[in-house]
Amino acid sequence: MKKERNLSSELFIESKKLVPGGVHSPVRGFKGLNTTPIFINKAAGAYLYDVDNNKYIDFCMSFGPLILGHKDSDVEQELHIALERGWTYGTAEEYSLKLAKYIIDKIPFIEQIRFMNSGTEAVMTAIRLARGYTKKNKIIKFSGCYHGHTDSMLIKAGSGVTQIADASSKGVPSGVVQDTLVLELGDLDQLQKTFAHYKDDIAAVIIEPLPANNGLLIQDNNFLKKLRELTKTYDALLIFDEVISGFRVAFGGMSELLKITPDLVTYGKIIGGGLPVGAVAGSKKIMQMLAPVGDVYQAGTLSANPLAMIAGLATLKKLNDNFYENLNANSTEIKNIFNNFFNNCDCDYNLDETLEMINFKSLFWIIPKGIKITSIKDIPSNISRVFSNLFDILIDKGIYLAPNAYEVGFVSIAHDKDVITTLNNLLRRN
Ligand SMILES: *Cc1c(COP(=O)(O)O)cnc(C)c1O
């Protein structure tokens, strides 16, 4: 049934006058979709409610932080108590200490942690720290991994024999471009050659051990293990960017699942329970390089904001083995419902391909059926067009996906049996 979204349409027109593209982060602009942005004014559990009073099952979950769903009652209660005590002090407080302790107790390789306000900041700091620690300049990253919008990470692979990288955004100076090397995910040969060539210049390799920002590009464990070995051989740091995978695939993220210890890890999203947050963590030896102890500078007016610390801790406290078991079981059920729908729906709808939902724990991605995608080179060129049709079909059924073909979906613990039954009804072929 077609849903009316007149008020959303009006608000978008107004917003475009006041804000570039009408939104405060590009993907929210629904570029390439037939639908215009949906203005939300309420959320609870697995559901979003828009200003036109439509209700949607949310599979975007604010792009990852909400592993408990919207407005989890325990987090809410803690936030209410915290609000009574003020919301920023700009000085030492106990909330961040509690969160730091909780994490350091549970993740063996983390001896120290520093909280900041976003994943972007965390990556920016990890890179500066790696350069300060190793006294080297070059950073290796991989095509298809996203590390926030700091200059040195907005670099894409170059073309031609020179392999000199290009900025992926205007406004990134060429000096910065020079110091970021962009390689192909999974290409060990290229990685080995790059290390051999730049030998003593590589400060760090940064990777999403589960790349989940340009589709879900599940990597071969062997590649990640070799990456660990090579970084050791060449005295470069290995930075795992677990802003998305941390606390989602396991409490200790991919590093726990793979049993690979990075030198530094960056967190964000879940670690703040849905409030703005980022963190860098690692061994004391490296972390001690940060100001005020060491000479690598990093600071923040609202860093370790008490509300974010409290929401983060209240969230992390619920993430035990039983939690992950339930979450992953629900994710599998959801995947099966979608795939059943995809296998039976191509004659009813204008989806000129049979689609497939793939998943890794509670992250999923929708792709044309039967292909294996582990690097951006494998992504079919028609994926955005096919996704746009699918998005329209689902949105009118009351199912909200992240509004871009390259974004993954998220299942939360609030996607429970009731929600799964509702989803099944919404997607049943009639
Ligand atoms: C979301 C994300 C970031 C950026 O975090 P922000 O809080 O949006 O700045 C960085 N790295 C990864 C892997 C992410 O998923």
Short mmCIF file of C-alpha atoms and ligand atoms in Angstrom, two decimals:
data_model
loop_
_atom_site.label_atom_id
_atom_site.label_comp_id
_atom_site.label_asym_id
_atom_site.label_seq_id
_atom_site.Cartn_x
_atom_site.Cartn_y
_atom_site.Cartn_z
CA MET A 1 0.00 0.00 0.00
CA LYS A 2 1.39 3.39 -0.99
CA LYS A 3 2.19 5.54 2.01
CA GLU A 4 1.61 9.29 1.89
CA ARG A 5 4.58 11.37 2.93
CA ASN A 6 3.43 14.88 2.14
CA LEU A 7 4.77 16.49 5.27
CA SER A 8 8.19 14.86 4.77
CA SER A 9 8.25 16.21 1.20
CA GLU A 10 7.41 19.72 2.38
CA LEU A 11 10.03 19.63 5.14
CA PHE A 12 12.66 18.46 2.67
CA ILE A 13 11.94 21.40 0.36
CA GLU A 14 12.32 23.77 3.29
CA SER A 15 15.41 22.03 4.59
CA LYS A 16 17.17 22.21 1.22
CA LYS A 17 16.95 25.99 1.41
CA LEU A 18 18.69 26.12 4.77
CA VAL A 19 21.07 23.18 4.73
CA PRO A 20 23.27 21.86 1.87
CA GLY A 21 21.21 19.10 0.28
CA GLY A 22 18.72 19.41 3.14
CA VAL A 23 20.70 17.03 5.36
CA HIS A 24 23.65 16.96 7.76
CA SER A 25 25.32 13.82 6.44
CA PRO A 26 25.28 12.96 2.70
CA VAL A 27 23.67 9.51 2.75
CA ARG A 28 20.59 10.99 4.46
CA GLY A 29 19.87 12.89 1.23
CA PHE A 30 18.45 9.75 -0.51
CA LYS A 31 20.50 10.56 -3.61
CA GLY A 32 19.67 8.23 -6.50
CA LEU A 33 16.39 7.11 -4.96
CA ASN A 34 12.89 7.93 -6.19
CA THR A 35 11.82 8.62 -2.63
CA THR A 36 12.82 11.87 -0.89
CA PRO A 37 14.13 11.84 2.70
CA ILE A 38 11.67 10.69 5.32
CA PHE A 39 11.50 12.97 8.33
CA ILE A 40 11.35 10.94 11.51
CA ASN A 41 9.99 12.34 14.74
CA LYS A 42 9.87 9.31 16.97
CA ALA A 43 11.49 5.92 17.39
CA ALA A 44 11.10 3.00 19.76
CA GLY A 45 12.37 -0.57 19.70
CA ALA A 46 12.71 -1.73 16.10
CA TYR A 47 10.42 1.00 14.75
CA LEU A 48 10.70 4.45 13.24
CA TYR A 49 7.70 6.80 13.03
CA ASP A 50 7.66 9.61 10.48
CA VAL A 51 6.04 13.04 10.60
CA ASP A 52 3.18 11.76 8.40
CA ASN A 53 2.40 9.06 10.98
CA ASN A 54 3.81 6.14 9.03
CA LYS A 55 5.52 3.35 10.90
CA TYR A 56 8.55 1.43 9.63
CA ILE A 57 10.60 -1.52 10.79
CA ASP A 58 14.03 0.08 10.93
CA PHE A 59 16.97 -1.90 9.52
CA CYS A 60 19.29 1.11 9.50
CA MET A 61 19.39 1.62 13.26
CA SER A 62 21.16 4.97 12.99
CA PHE A 63 23.86 3.20 10.92
CA GLY A 64 24.92 0.86 13.68
CA PRO A 65 25.00 2.31 17.19
CA LEU A 66 21.61 1.00 18.27
CA ILE A 67 22.35 -2.67 18.90
CA LEU A 68 19.64 -2.60 21.60
CA GLY A 69 17.12 -0.92 19.33
CA HIS A 70 15.72 2.57 19.76
CA LYS A 71 15.07 3.94 23.22
CA ASP A 72 16.12 0.87 25.16
CA SER A 73 14.54 1.18 28.60
CA ASP A 74 17.74 0.51 30.59
CA VAL A 75 19.71 3.09 28.64
CA GLU A 76 16.82 5.51 28.93
CA GLN A 77 16.63 5.10 32.68
CA GLU A 78 20.37 5.67 33.12
CA LEU A 79 20.19 8.77 30.93
CA HIS A 80 17.33 10.18 33.02
CA ILE A 81 19.35 9.75 36.19
CA ALA A 82 22.41 11.29 34.54
CA LEU A 83 20.49 14.31 33.23
CA GLU A 84 19.66 15.27 36.79
CA ARG A 85 23.38 15.75 37.35
CA GLY A 86 24.12 17.98 34.37
CA TRP A 87 25.39 17.02 30.95
CA THR A 88 28.93 18.26 30.55
CA TYR A 89 31.58 19.25 33.08
CA GLY A 90 34.72 19.81 31.03
CA THR A 91 36.80 18.15 33.70
CA ALA A 92 37.55 14.74 35.17
CA GLU A 93 34.48 12.62 36.04
CA GLU A 94 33.76 9.05 37.00
CA TYR A 95 31.49 8.01 34.13
CA SER A 96 34.25 7.64 31.57
CA LEU A 97 36.38 5.82 34.15
CA LYS A 98 33.64 3.24 34.60
CA LEU A 99 33.29 2.74 30.86
CA ALA A 100 37.08 2.52 30.42
CA LYS A 101 37.31 -0.07 33.20
CA TYR A 102 34.47 -2.14 31.79
CA ILE A 103 36.11 -2.32 28.37
CA ILE A 104 39.67 -2.86 29.59
CA ASP A 105 38.50 -5.72 31.85
CA LYS A 106 36.87 -7.49 28.93
CA ILE A 107 39.21 -6.93 25.98
CA PRO A 108 42.63 -8.39 26.82
CA PHE A 109 44.90 -6.34 24.55
CA ILE A 110 43.47 -2.99 25.62
CA GLU A 111 45.44 -1.40 28.44
CA GLN A 112 44.38 2.20 27.89
CA ILE A 113 41.62 4.01 26.06
CA ARG A 114 40.84 7.63 25.19
CA PHE A 115 37.27 8.77 24.46
CA MET A 116 36.33 11.43 21.94
CA ASN A 117 33.25 12.44 19.95
CA SER A 118 33.14 10.51 16.69
CA GLY A 119 34.64 7.65 14.75
CA THR A 120 36.28 10.16 12.44
CA GLU A 121 38.09 11.73 15.38
CA ALA A 122 39.14 8.31 16.64
CA VAL A 123 40.71 7.41 13.28
CA MET A 124 42.36 10.81 12.99
CA THR A 125 43.92 10.33 16.42
CA ALA A 126 44.97 6.72 15.80
CA ILE A 127 46.79 7.80 12.65
CA ARG A 128 48.57 10.68 14.37
CA LEU A 129 49.47 8.36 17.21
CA ALA A 130 50.87 5.75 14.81
CA ARG A 131 52.96 8.39 13.07
CA GLY A 132 54.16 9.84 16.35
CA TYR A 133 55.04 6.41 17.71
CA THR A 134 56.80 5.02 14.63
CA LYS A 135 58.25 8.36 13.47
CA LYS A 136 57.16 7.40 9.95
CA ASN A 137 54.66 9.04 7.61
CA LYS A 138 52.93 6.72 5.18
CA ILE A 139 49.64 5.01 5.92
CA ILE A 140 48.21 2.09 3.95
CA LYS A 141 44.45 1.85 3.58
CA PHE A 142 42.22 -0.32 1.40
CA SER A 143 39.67 0.50 -1.30
CA GLY A 144 36.24 -0.30 0.04
CA CYS A 145 37.04 0.54 3.66
CA TYR A 146 35.65 3.71 5.19
CA HIS A 147 37.42 5.43 8.03
CA GLY A 148 35.47 8.65 8.46
CA HIS A 149 36.10 11.95 6.75
CA THR A 150 39.52 13.05 7.92
CA ASP A 151 41.72 14.32 5.03
CA SER A 152 44.19 11.45 4.99
CA MET A 153 41.40 8.86 4.69
CA LEU A 154 39.53 10.54 1.82
CA ILE A 155 41.90 8.98 -0.66
CA LYS A 156 41.07 6.51 -3.41
CA ALA A 157 43.25 4.20 -5.44
CA GLY A 158 44.99 5.86 -8.35
CA SER A 159 44.97 4.55 -11.87
CA GLY A 160 47.72 3.61 -14.27
CA VAL A 161 51.17 2.29 -13.57
CA THR A 162 52.16 4.96 -11.08
CA GLN A 163 49.46 3.87 -8.62
CA ILE A 164 49.65 7.35 -7.12
CA ALA A 165 46.46 7.79 -5.17
CA ASP A 166 43.86 10.53 -5.71
CA ALA A 167 41.78 12.45 -3.25
CA SER A 168 38.20 11.17 -3.16
CA SER A 169 36.99 14.63 -2.13
CA LYS A 170 37.82 18.13 -3.28
CA GLY A 171 39.71 20.12 -0.67
CA VAL A 172 42.20 17.42 0.30
CA PRO A 173 45.71 18.81 -0.26
CA SER A 174 48.17 16.90 -2.45
CA GLY A 175 50.66 16.75 0.40
CA VAL A 176 48.21 14.61 2.33
CA VAL A 177 47.45 12.41 -0.69
CA GLN A 178 51.14 11.53 -1.00
CA ASP A 179 51.24 9.88 2.38
CA THR A 180 48.26 7.56 1.96
CA LEU A 181 48.71 4.40 -0.08
CA VAL A 182 45.50 2.72 -1.23
CA LEU A 183 45.53 -1.03 -1.88
CA GLU A 184 43.00 -3.69 -2.90
CA LEU A 185 41.35 -5.71 -0.18
CA GLY A 186 42.51 -9.32 -0.22
CA ASP A 187 45.47 -8.70 -2.53
CA LEU A 188 48.39 -10.15 -0.60
CA ASP A 189 50.80 -9.85 -3.46
CA GLN A 190 50.19 -6.11 -3.79
CA LEU A 191 50.51 -5.70 -0.04
CA GLN A 192 53.84 -7.53 0.07
CA LYS A 193 55.21 -5.53 -2.84
CA THR A 194 54.12 -2.25 -1.28
CA PHE A 195 55.86 -3.07 1.97
CA ALA A 196 58.98 -4.18 0.13
CA HIS A 197 58.99 -0.96 -1.87
CA TYR A 198 58.35 1.52 0.95
CA LYS A 199 60.18 -0.53 3.58
CA ASP A 200 60.92 1.95 6.35
CA ASP A 201 58.30 4.58 5.50
CA ILE A 202 55.07 2.88 6.56
CA ALA A 203 53.74 4.05 9.90
CA ALA A 204 50.57 1.99 9.91
CA VAL A 205 48.06 -0.06 8.01
CA ILE A 206 44.45 0.76 8.76
CA ILE A 207 41.65 -1.64 7.85
CA GLU A 208 38.08 -2.43 8.73
CA PRO A 209 38.62 -6.09 9.62
CA LEU A 210 35.00 -6.53 8.55
CA PRO A 211 34.58 -3.94 5.81
CA ALA A 212 30.97 -2.81 6.15
CA ASN A 213 30.76 0.69 4.76
CA ASN A 214 30.92 -0.06 1.05
CA GLY A 215 28.78 -3.11 1.13
CA LEU A 216 29.69 -6.06 3.33
CA LEU A 217 33.07 -7.23 2.02
CA ILE A 218 33.83 -10.25 4.18
CA GLN A 219 37.58 -10.91 4.14
CA ASP A 220 39.56 -14.09 4.14
CA ASN A 221 41.04 -14.66 7.61
CA ASN A 222 44.36 -15.56 6.07
CA PHE A 223 44.63 -12.12 4.48
CA LEU A 224 44.12 -10.44 7.84
CA LYS A 225 46.61 -12.78 9.53
CA LYS A 226 49.22 -12.05 6.88
CA LEU A 227 48.55 -8.36 7.34
CA ARG A 228 49.37 -8.75 11.02
CA GLU A 229 52.61 -10.57 10.20
CA LEU A 230 53.74 -8.06 7.59
CA THR A 231 53.09 -5.05 9.81
CA LYS A 232 55.23 -6.70 12.50
CA THR A 233 58.01 -7.47 10.06
CA TYR A 234 58.18 -3.87 8.88
CA ASP A 235 57.61 -2.23 12.27
CA ALA A 236 54.37 -0.64 11.16
CA LEU A 237 51.36 -0.48 13.44
CA LEU A 238 48.18 -2.37 12.59
CA ILE A 239 45.08 -0.29 13.24
CA PHE A 240 41.78 -2.16 13.30
CA ASP A 241 38.98 0.29 12.63
CA GLU A 242 36.20 -1.43 14.55
CA VAL A 243 33.86 1.55 14.67
CA ILE A 244 31.17 -0.64 13.09
CA SER A 245 32.27 -4.17 14.04
CA GLY A 246 33.32 -3.45 17.62
CA PHE A 247 30.77 -4.78 20.16
CA ARG A 248 28.59 -5.90 17.25
CA VAL A 249 30.06 -9.13 15.92
CA ALA A 250 31.35 -9.96 19.42
CA PHE A 251 32.14 -7.82 22.44
CA GLY A 252 35.77 -7.66 21.35
CA GLY A 253 34.79 -7.20 17.71
CA MET A 254 36.59 -8.87 14.81
CA SER A 255 39.81 -8.87 16.77
CA GLU A 256 38.19 -11.31 19.22
CA LEU A 257 36.66 -13.49 16.50
CA LEU A 258 39.86 -13.66 14.47
CA LYS A 259 42.18 -13.83 17.47
CA ILE A 260 44.28 -11.11 15.89
CA THR A 261 45.66 -8.40 18.13
CA PRO A 262 45.97 -5.01 16.47
CA ASP A 263 48.29 -2.34 17.87
CA LEU A 264 45.50 0.20 17.99
CA VAL A 265 41.76 -0.13 17.68
CA THR A 266 39.22 2.56 16.96
CA TYR A 267 35.66 2.39 18.22
CA GLY A 268 32.53 4.49 17.80
CA LYS A 269 28.83 3.81 17.23
CA ILE A 270 27.81 1.13 19.81
CA ILE A 271 30.36 2.29 22.40
CA GLY A 272 28.26 5.44 22.95
CA GLY A 273 24.89 3.69 22.95
CA GLY A 274 23.54 6.10 20.33
CA LEU A 275 25.11 9.30 21.62
CA PRO A 276 28.08 10.94 19.87
CA VAL A 277 31.28 9.06 20.65
CA GLY A 278 34.57 7.68 19.41
CA ALA A 279 37.53 5.98 21.09
CA VAL A 280 41.11 4.92 20.46
CA ALA A 281 42.56 2.09 22.48
CA GLY A 282 45.66 -0.09 22.66
CA SER A 283 48.71 -0.90 24.72
CA LYS A 284 49.85 1.48 27.42
CA LYS A 285 53.16 1.92 25.66
CA ILE A 286 51.54 3.41 22.57
CA MET A 287 48.64 5.19 24.28
CA GLN A 288 51.07 6.98 26.62
CA MET A 289 52.28 8.93 23.60
CA LEU A 290 49.07 10.98 23.81
CA ALA A 291 49.01 14.37 25.51
CA PRO A 292 49.22 15.25 28.35
CA VAL A 293 51.73 12.43 28.96
CA GLY A 294 53.30 12.31 25.51
CA ASP A 295 53.79 14.67 22.62
CA VAL A 296 51.02 13.51 20.30
CA TYR A 297 48.30 16.10 20.67
CA GLN A 298 44.59 15.31 20.93
CA ALA A 299 41.81 17.13 22.78
CA GLY A 300 38.05 17.76 22.86
CA THR A 301 35.69 20.19 24.58
CA LEU A 302 32.98 17.55 24.83
CA SER A 303 35.23 14.46 24.87
CA ALA A 304 33.95 11.66 27.10
CA ASN A 305 30.66 13.47 27.43
CA PRO A 306 28.94 12.06 30.53
CA LEU A 307 25.70 11.24 28.74
CA ALA A 308 27.53 9.34 26.00
CA MET A 309 29.63 7.49 28.58
CA ILE A 310 26.54 6.48 30.54
CA ALA A 311 24.58 5.40 27.46
CA GLY A 312 27.64 3.48 26.30
CA LEU A 313 28.12 1.65 29.57
CA ALA A 314 24.41 0.84 29.93
CA THR A 315 24.54 -0.62 26.42
CA LEU A 316 27.75 -2.61 26.81
CA LYS A 317 26.53 -4.14 30.08
CA LYS A 318 23.80 -5.97 28.18
CA LEU A 319 26.13 -7.51 25.62
CA ASN A 320 26.81 -11.00 26.99
CA ASP A 321 27.09 -14.35 25.17
CA ASN A 322 23.39 -15.00 25.48
CA PHE A 323 22.67 -11.60 23.97
CA TYR A 324 24.79 -12.27 20.90
CA GLU A 325 23.25 -15.73 20.47
CA ASN A 326 19.74 -14.27 20.39
CA LEU A 327 20.75 -11.37 18.18
CA ASN A 328 22.44 -13.63 15.64
CA ALA A 329 19.58 -16.14 15.65
CA ASN A 330 17.09 -13.36 14.93
CA SER A 331 19.33 -12.04 12.18
CA THR A 332 19.38 -15.44 10.50
CA GLU A 333 15.59 -15.64 10.66
CA ILE A 334 15.30 -12.17 9.16
CA LYS A 335 17.70 -13.12 6.40
CA ASN A 336 15.63 -16.20 5.58
CA ILE A 337 12.42 -14.17 5.40
CA PHE A 338 14.00 -11.66 3.01
CA ASN A 339 15.51 -14.38 0.84
CA ASN A 340 12.20 -16.18 0.67
CA PHE A 341 10.65 -12.90 -0.47
CA PHE A 342 13.39 -12.29 -3.05
CA ASN A 343 13.12 -15.80 -4.47
CA ASN A 344 9.42 -15.39 -5.04
CA CYS A 345 8.91 -11.76 -5.85
CA ASP A 346 10.56 -11.04 -9.18
CA CYS A 347 7.42 -11.64 -11.17
CA ASP A 348 5.36 -9.29 -8.99
CA TYR A 349 7.75 -6.41 -8.92
CA ASN A 350 10.06 -4.59 -11.22
CA LEU A 351 13.26 -5.96 -9.75
CA ASP A 352 15.04 -7.05 -12.89
CA GLU A 353 17.26 -9.35 -10.85
CA THR A 354 16.78 -11.90 -8.15
CA LEU A 355 18.36 -10.49 -5.04
CA GLU A 356 19.91 -12.11 -2.05
CA MET A 357 20.51 -11.01 1.50
CA ILE A 358 23.91 -12.02 2.84
CA ASN A 359 24.92 -11.51 6.43
CA PHE A 360 27.70 -11.67 8.97
CA LYS A 361 26.21 -11.96 12.44
CA SER A 362 23.80 -9.01 12.76
CA LEU A 363 25.03 -7.06 9.72
CA PHE A 364 23.49 -7.72 6.33
CA TRP A 365 23.76 -6.60 2.74
CA ILE A 366 21.46 -7.07 -0.25
CA ILE A 367 23.12 -8.00 -3.54
CA PRO A 368 22.25 -9.77 -6.81
CA LYS A 369 21.88 -13.45 -6.09
CA GLY A 370 24.70 -15.92 -6.46
CA ILE A 371 27.76 -13.70 -6.67
CA LYS A 372 30.58 -13.48 -4.17
CA ILE A 373 31.69 -9.93 -3.40
CA THR A 374 34.83 -9.43 -1.33
CA SER A 375 36.28 -6.30 -2.91
CA ILE A 376 34.79 -3.24 -4.59
CA LYS A 377 35.87 -4.63 -7.97
CA ASP A 378 33.27 -7.41 -7.57
CA ILE A 379 30.30 -5.05 -7.05
CA PRO A 380 27.99 -5.08 -10.11
CA SER A 381 27.45 -1.69 -11.75
CA ASN A 382 23.64 -1.89 -11.70
CA ILE A 383 23.44 -2.32 -7.93
CA SER A 384 22.16 1.21 -7.24
CA ARG A 385 19.37 0.98 -9.81
CA VAL A 386 18.18 -2.38 -8.51
CA PHE A 387 18.39 -1.11 -4.94
CA SER A 388 16.36 1.98 -5.74
CA ASN A 389 13.46 -0.19 -6.94
CA LEU A 390 13.72 -2.42 -3.90
CA PHE A 391 13.82 0.56 -1.55
CA ASP A 392 10.52 1.86 -3.02
CA ILE A 393 8.84 -1.53 -2.68
CA LEU A 394 9.93 -1.99 0.91
CA ILE A 395 9.26 1.52 2.10
CA ASP A 396 5.64 1.25 1.01
CA LYS A 397 5.37 -1.97 2.97
CA GLY A 398 6.71 -0.19 6.08
CA ILE A 399 10.26 -1.55 5.95
CA TYR A 400 13.11 0.98 6.12
CA LEU A 401 16.57 0.11 4.80
CA ALA A 402 19.58 2.43 4.97
CA PRO A 403 18.90 4.57 1.89
CA ASN A 404 21.82 3.50 -0.31
CA ALA A 405 22.85 0.30 -2.10
CA TYR A 406 26.31 0.39 -0.54
CA GLU A 407 25.13 0.63 3.05
CA VAL A 408 24.73 -2.48 5.14
CA GLY A 409 21.69 -3.21 7.29
CA PHE A 410 21.63 -3.75 11.02
CA VAL A 411 19.57 -6.04 13.20
CA SER A 412 19.11 -5.05 16.85
CA ILE A 413 17.94 -7.08 19.83
CA ALA A 414 14.63 -5.21 19.50
CA HIS A 415 14.04 -7.09 16.23
CA ASP A 416 12.44 -9.80 18.31
CA LYS A 417 9.92 -12.56 17.59
CA ASP A 418 7.02 -10.11 17.32
CA VAL A 419 8.87 -7.91 14.86
CA ILE A 420 9.93 -10.97 12.88
CA THR A 421 6.31 -12.13 12.64
CA THR A 422 5.29 -8.66 11.46
CA LEU A 423 8.10 -8.65 8.90
CA ASN A 424 7.01 -12.05 7.66
CA ASN A 425 3.46 -10.77 7.18
CA LEU A 426 4.62 -7.65 5.40
CA LEU A 427 6.75 -9.66 2.99
CA ARG A 428 4.37 -12.55 2.43
CA ARG A 429 3.38 -12.90 -1.17
CA ASN A 430 -0.30 -12.18 -1.53
C1 LIG B 1 31.05 5.05 11.05
C2 LIG B 1 32.48 4.75 10.82
C3 LIG B 1 33.48 5.73 10.93
C4 LIG B 1 33.16 7.18 11.17
O1 LIG B 1 32.53 7.39 12.38
P1 LIG B 1 31.72 8.78 12.59
O2 LIG B 1 31.25 8.70 13.98
O3 LIG B 1 30.64 8.76 11.55
O4 LIG B 1 32.69 9.87 12.35
C5 LIG B 1 34.79 5.34 10.80
N1 LIG B 1 35.12 4.07 10.56
C6 LIG B 1 34.20 3.10 10.44
C7 LIG B 1 34.62 1.69 10.21
C8 LIG B 1 32.84 3.41 10.55
O5 LIG B 1 31.93 2.45 10.40
#
